[in-house]
Amino acid sequence: KNQVEQSPQSLIILEGKNCTLQCNYTVSPFSNLRWYKQDTGRGPVSLTIMTFSENTKSNGRYTATLDADTKQSSLHITASQLSDSASYICVVRLQTGANNLFFGTGTRLTVIP
Amino acid sequence: DTGVSQDPRHKITKRGQNVTFRCDPISEHNRLYWYRQTLGQGPEFLTYFQNEAQLEKSRLLSDRFSAERPKGSFSTLEIQRTEQGDSAMYLCASSTGANVLTFGAGSRLTVL
């Protein structure tokens, strides 16, 4: 069964600290994996996209990793800011099919001053 | 073109009423998706269009739900005889081919 699981479900950290969010998936055949940031009451916005051959990709203070063998991905946020408070959703795409996106339930990050 | 636009952003309605949401995708995007999202959950797929053709519908899309994309540009999602369980955020997204989805800000529905 194709599934995407994220952990932790929620996380509270102090401003300036680092954190790591996890995504495990069983989706196959795998095409790519994306991390989205979703602010409260807004639509998700893409942060990074990882293909099978990519292990690490950075976007500013966000660094995503992918281990296609263990089917795990992480999103590391460095020097967190109050504006990082949001839900972070992991989305895995199958190689085939029209409706081929599988969404995790997200990690709710709260950065406190 | 500033991205995917959704209207209205918020809708409060009484149970049993009909509601319609509109989505204007990025103009060059031929694919359009509707998702439903409840609090603390990831988006759930509802339906997908390629140009004007509705290619796939989720079983979540009961007969009270209908979506159209008449000219392959904007799309509407109508919910008839709304129920309290329909309360959710309705997200529209568009893309070209296998490219990343661009989401709209969503339309939040509250059914009293």
GROMACS .gro file of C-alpha atoms in nm:
model
  225
    1LYS     CA    1   0.000   0.000   0.000
    2ASN     CA    2   0.137   0.340  -0.097
    3GLN     CA    3   0.177   0.552   0.214
    4VAL     CA    4   0.367   0.855   0.337
    5GLU     CA    5   0.426   0.894   0.710
    6GLN     CA    6   0.572   1.198   0.879
    7SER     CA    7   0.716   1.251   1.222
    8PRO     CA    8   0.692   1.414   1.459
    9GLN     CA    9   0.329   1.518   1.427
   10SER     CA   10   0.412   1.848   1.594
   11LEU     CA   11   0.723   2.022   1.718
   12ILE     CA   12   0.795   2.332   1.925
   13ILE     CA   13   1.142   2.486   1.916
   14LEU     CA   14   1.308   2.807   2.029
   15GLU     CA   15   1.393   3.069   1.772
   16GLY     CA   16   1.744   3.021   1.642
   17LYS     CA   17   1.753   2.647   1.704
   18ASN     CA   18   1.777   2.378   1.438
   19CYS     CA   19   1.529   2.100   1.380
   20THR     CA   20   1.481   1.796   1.159
   21LEU     CA   21   1.154   1.662   1.023
   22GLN     CA   22   1.120   1.305   0.900
   23CYS     CA   23   0.930   1.145   0.614
   24ASN     CA   24   0.908   0.771   0.549
   25TYR     CA   25   0.731   0.635   0.245
   26THR     CA   26   0.631   0.307   0.089
   27VAL     CA   27   0.534   0.457  -0.248
   28SER     CA   28   0.653   0.257  -0.546
   29PRO     CA   29   0.759   0.301  -0.820
   30PHE     CA   30   0.910   0.622  -0.688
   31SER     CA   31   0.952   0.928  -0.908
   32ASN     CA   32   1.030   1.216  -0.677
   33LEU     CA   33   0.970   1.360  -0.334
   34ARG     CA   34   0.877   1.714  -0.247
   35TRP     CA   35   0.861   1.910   0.072
   36TYR     CA   36   0.595   2.178   0.097
   37LYS     CA   37   0.551   2.451   0.358
   38GLN     CA   38   0.195   2.543   0.444
   39ASP     CA   39   0.124   2.851   0.650
   40THR     CA   40  -0.200   2.850   0.848
   41GLY     CA   41  -0.495   2.922   0.622
   42ARG     CA   42  -0.284   2.917   0.306
   43GLY     CA   43  -0.207   2.670   0.032
   44PRO     CA   44   0.115   2.464   0.038
   45VAL     CA   45   0.426   2.615  -0.121
   46SER     CA   46   0.702   2.398  -0.264
   47LEU     CA   47   1.038   2.409  -0.082
   48THR     CA   48   1.242   2.138  -0.252
   49ILE     CA   49   1.207   1.848  -0.493
   50MET     CA   50   1.424   1.538  -0.473
   51THR     CA   51   1.464   1.283  -0.747
   52PHE     CA   52   1.591   0.927  -0.713
   53SER     CA   53   1.953   1.021  -0.778
   54GLU     CA   54   1.969   1.317  -0.540
   55ASN     CA   55   2.081   1.275  -0.180
   56THR     CA   56   2.084   1.633  -0.057
   57LYS     CA   57   1.935   1.958  -0.174
   58SER     CA   58   1.936   2.295  -0.004
   59ASN     CA   59   1.711   2.597  -0.031
   60GLY     CA   60   1.841   2.867   0.197
   61ARG     CA   61   1.809   2.749   0.556
   62TYR     CA   62   1.620   2.437   0.443
   63THR     CA   63   1.814   2.121   0.356
   64ALA     CA   64   1.637   1.809   0.236
   65THR     CA   65   1.793   1.465   0.224
   66LEU     CA   66   1.674   1.152   0.051
   67ASP     CA   67   1.773   0.789   0.100
   68ALA     CA   68   1.594   0.604  -0.177
   69ASP     CA   69   1.714   0.267  -0.047
   70THR     CA   70   1.553   0.305   0.294
   71LYS     CA   71   1.275   0.525   0.153
   72GLN     CA   72   1.336   0.802   0.400
   73SER     CA   73   1.365   1.176   0.365
   74SER     CA   74   1.438   1.451   0.611
   75LEU     CA   75   1.399   1.826   0.611
   76HIS     CA   76   1.650   2.013   0.824
   77ILE     CA   77   1.583   2.372   0.919
   78THR     CA   78   1.879   2.573   1.036
   79ALA     CA   79   1.867   2.878   1.265
   80SER     CA   80   1.489   2.874   1.283
   81GLN     CA   81   1.289   3.194   1.258
   82LEU     CA   82   0.942   3.279   1.382
   83SER     CA   83   0.825   3.278   1.020
   84ASP     CA   84   0.918   2.910   0.993
   85SER     CA   85   0.611   2.828   1.202
   86ALA     CA   86   0.396   2.629   0.962
   87SER     CA   87   0.303   2.276   0.859
   88TYR     CA   88   0.559   2.092   0.650
   89ILE     CA   89   0.414   1.833   0.416
   90CYS     CA   90   0.605   1.555   0.243
   91VAL     CA   91   0.464   1.454  -0.097
   92VAL     CA   92   0.580   1.155  -0.297
   93ARG     CA   93   0.506   1.110  -0.665
   94LEU     CA   94   0.467   0.777  -0.844
   95GLN     CA   95   0.627   0.727  -1.182
   96THR     CA   96   0.295   0.662  -1.352
   97GLY     CA   97  -0.069   0.758  -1.332
   98ALA     CA   98  -0.259   1.084  -1.339
   99ASN     CA   99  -0.341   1.099  -0.968
  100ASN     CA  100   0.003   0.989  -0.860
  101LEU     CA  101   0.076   1.209  -0.559
  102PHE     CA  102   0.076   1.078  -0.204
  103PHE     CA  103   0.064   1.332   0.078
  104GLY     CA  104   0.185   1.295   0.434
  105THR     CA  105  -0.025   1.443   0.712
  106GLY     CA  106   0.243   1.700   0.783
  107THR     CA  107   0.451   1.813   1.079
  108ARG     CA  108   0.325   2.122   1.258
  109LEU     CA  109   0.627   2.334   1.354
  110THR     CA  110   0.596   2.617   1.603
  111VAL     CA  111   0.894   2.845   1.658
  112ILE     CA  112   0.874   3.046   1.979
  113PRO     CA  113   1.082   3.352   2.074
  114ASP     CA  114   0.005   3.604  -1.386
  115THR     CA  115   0.051   3.580  -1.012
  116GLY     CA  116  -0.022   3.215  -0.949
  117VAL     CA  117  -0.329   3.011  -0.874
  118SER     CA  118  -0.627   3.214  -0.757
  119GLN     CA  119  -0.920   3.081  -0.562
  120ASP     CA  120  -1.248   3.249  -0.482
  121PRO     CA  121  -1.401   3.295  -0.235
  122ARG     CA  122  -1.137   3.256   0.033
  123HIS     CA  123  -1.396   3.193   0.298
  124LYS     CA  124  -1.754   3.074   0.275
  125ILE     CA  125  -1.997   3.020   0.562
  126THR     CA  126  -2.321   2.852   0.470
  127LYS     CA  127  -2.612   2.676   0.630
  128ARG     CA  128  -2.653   2.304   0.597
  129GLY     CA  129  -2.846   2.213   0.284
  130GLN     CA  130  -2.733   2.511   0.079
  131ASN     CA  131  -2.529   2.486  -0.240
  132VAL     CA  132  -2.184   2.643  -0.270
  133THR     CA  133  -1.952   2.697  -0.563
  134PHE     CA  134  -1.579   2.761  -0.558
  135ARG     CA  135  -1.376   2.893  -0.846
  136CYS     CA  136  -1.014   2.830  -0.934
  137ASP     CA  137  -0.807   3.021  -1.188
  138PRO     CA  138  -0.487   2.825  -1.254
  139ILE     CA  139  -0.159   2.956  -1.392
  140SER     CA  140  -0.244   3.029  -1.754
  141GLU     CA  141   0.002   2.792  -1.921
  142HIS     CA  142  -0.076   2.501  -1.688
  143ASN     CA  143  -0.286   2.232  -1.855
  144ARG     CA  144  -0.337   2.022  -1.542
  145LEU     CA  145  -0.570   2.124  -1.262
  146TYR     CA  146  -0.638   1.946  -0.936
  147TRP     CA  147  -0.886   1.986  -0.653
  148TYR     CA  148  -0.801   1.870  -0.302
  149ARG     CA  149  -0.982   1.880   0.030
  150GLN     CA  150  -0.793   1.938   0.353
  151THR     CA  151  -0.920   1.914   0.708
  152LEU     CA  152  -0.740   2.042   1.014
  153GLY     CA  153  -0.420   1.854   1.092
  154GLN     CA  154  -0.437   1.643   0.779
  155GLY     CA  155  -0.265   1.649   0.445
  156PRO     CA  156  -0.462   1.733   0.130
  157GLU     CA  157  -0.691   1.459  -0.003
  158PHE     CA  158  -0.733   1.423  -0.377
  159LEU     CA  159  -1.077   1.500  -0.515
  160THR     CA  160  -1.045   1.531  -0.891
  161TYR     CA  161  -0.806   1.609  -1.176
  162PHE     CA  162  -0.842   1.778  -1.514
  163GLN     CA  163  -0.611   1.777  -1.811
  164ASN     CA  164  -0.725   2.070  -2.019
  165GLU     CA  165  -1.105   2.046  -2.017
  166ALA     CA  166  -1.120   1.671  -1.962
  167GLN     CA  167  -1.191   1.541  -1.613
  168LEU     CA  168  -0.965   1.238  -1.608
  169GLU     CA  169  -1.003   1.112  -1.256
  170LYS     CA  170  -1.239   1.146  -0.962
  171SER     CA  171  -1.187   1.027  -0.608
  172ARG     CA  172  -1.448   0.816  -0.436
  173LEU     CA  173  -1.452   1.104  -0.187
  174LEU     CA  174  -1.632   1.301  -0.455
  175SER     CA  175  -1.990   1.199  -0.383
  176ASP     CA  176  -2.276   1.276  -0.618
  177ARG     CA  177  -2.326   1.604  -0.432
  178PHE     CA  178  -1.991   1.724  -0.565
  179SER     CA  179  -1.934   1.827  -0.924
  180ALA     CA  180  -1.637   1.992  -1.089
  181GLU     CA  181  -1.604   2.147  -1.430
  182ARG     CA  182  -1.336   2.306  -1.641
  183PRO     CA  183  -1.538   2.406  -1.946
  184LYS     CA  184  -1.274   2.578  -2.155
  185GLY     CA  185  -0.965   2.423  -2.010
  186SER     CA  186  -0.888   2.736  -1.813
  187PHE     CA  187  -1.070   2.814  -1.487
  188SER     CA  188  -1.251   2.545  -1.292
  189THR     CA  189  -1.547   2.536  -1.056
  190LEU     CA  190  -1.622   2.297  -0.774
  191GLU     CA  191  -1.985   2.285  -0.665
  192ILE     CA  192  -2.117   2.120  -0.354
  193GLN     CA  193  -2.492   2.065  -0.341
  194ARG     CA  194  -2.696   2.018  -0.024
  195THR     CA  195  -2.397   2.087   0.197
  196GLU     CA  196  -2.345   1.886   0.514
  197GLN     CA  197  -2.144   1.974   0.821
  198GLY     CA  198  -1.889   1.712   0.721
  199ASP     CA  199  -1.814   1.915   0.410
  200SER     CA  200  -1.647   2.181   0.624
  201ALA     CA  201  -1.286   2.190   0.511
  202MET     CA  202  -1.032   2.382   0.310
  203TYR     CA  203  -1.072   2.322  -0.062
  204LEU     CA  204  -0.740   2.358  -0.241
  205CYS     CA  205  -0.685   2.398  -0.612
  206ALA     CA  206  -0.349   2.330  -0.774
  207SER     CA  207  -0.216   2.342  -1.128
  208SER     CA  208   0.088   2.213  -1.313
  209THR     CA  209   0.235   2.124  -1.648
  210GLY     CA  210   0.319   1.759  -1.695
  211ALA     CA  211   0.524   1.621  -1.409
  212ASN     CA  212   0.625   1.959  -1.280
  213VAL     CA  213   0.568   2.071  -0.925
  214LEU     CA  214   0.213   2.159  -0.829
  215THR     CA  215   0.140   2.522  -0.758
  216PHE     CA  216  -0.136   2.554  -0.503
  217GLY     CA  217  -0.383   2.831  -0.454
  218ALA     CA  218  -0.449   2.982  -0.112
  219GLY     CA  219  -0.758   2.767  -0.072
  220SER     CA  220  -1.126   2.825  -0.009
  221ARG     CA  221  -1.233   2.755   0.347
  222LEU     CA  222  -1.587   2.625   0.381
  223THR     CA  223  -1.777   2.628   0.707
  224VAL     CA  224  -2.116   2.457   0.711
  225LEU     CA  225  -2.333   2.551   1.008
   0.00000   0.00000   0.00000
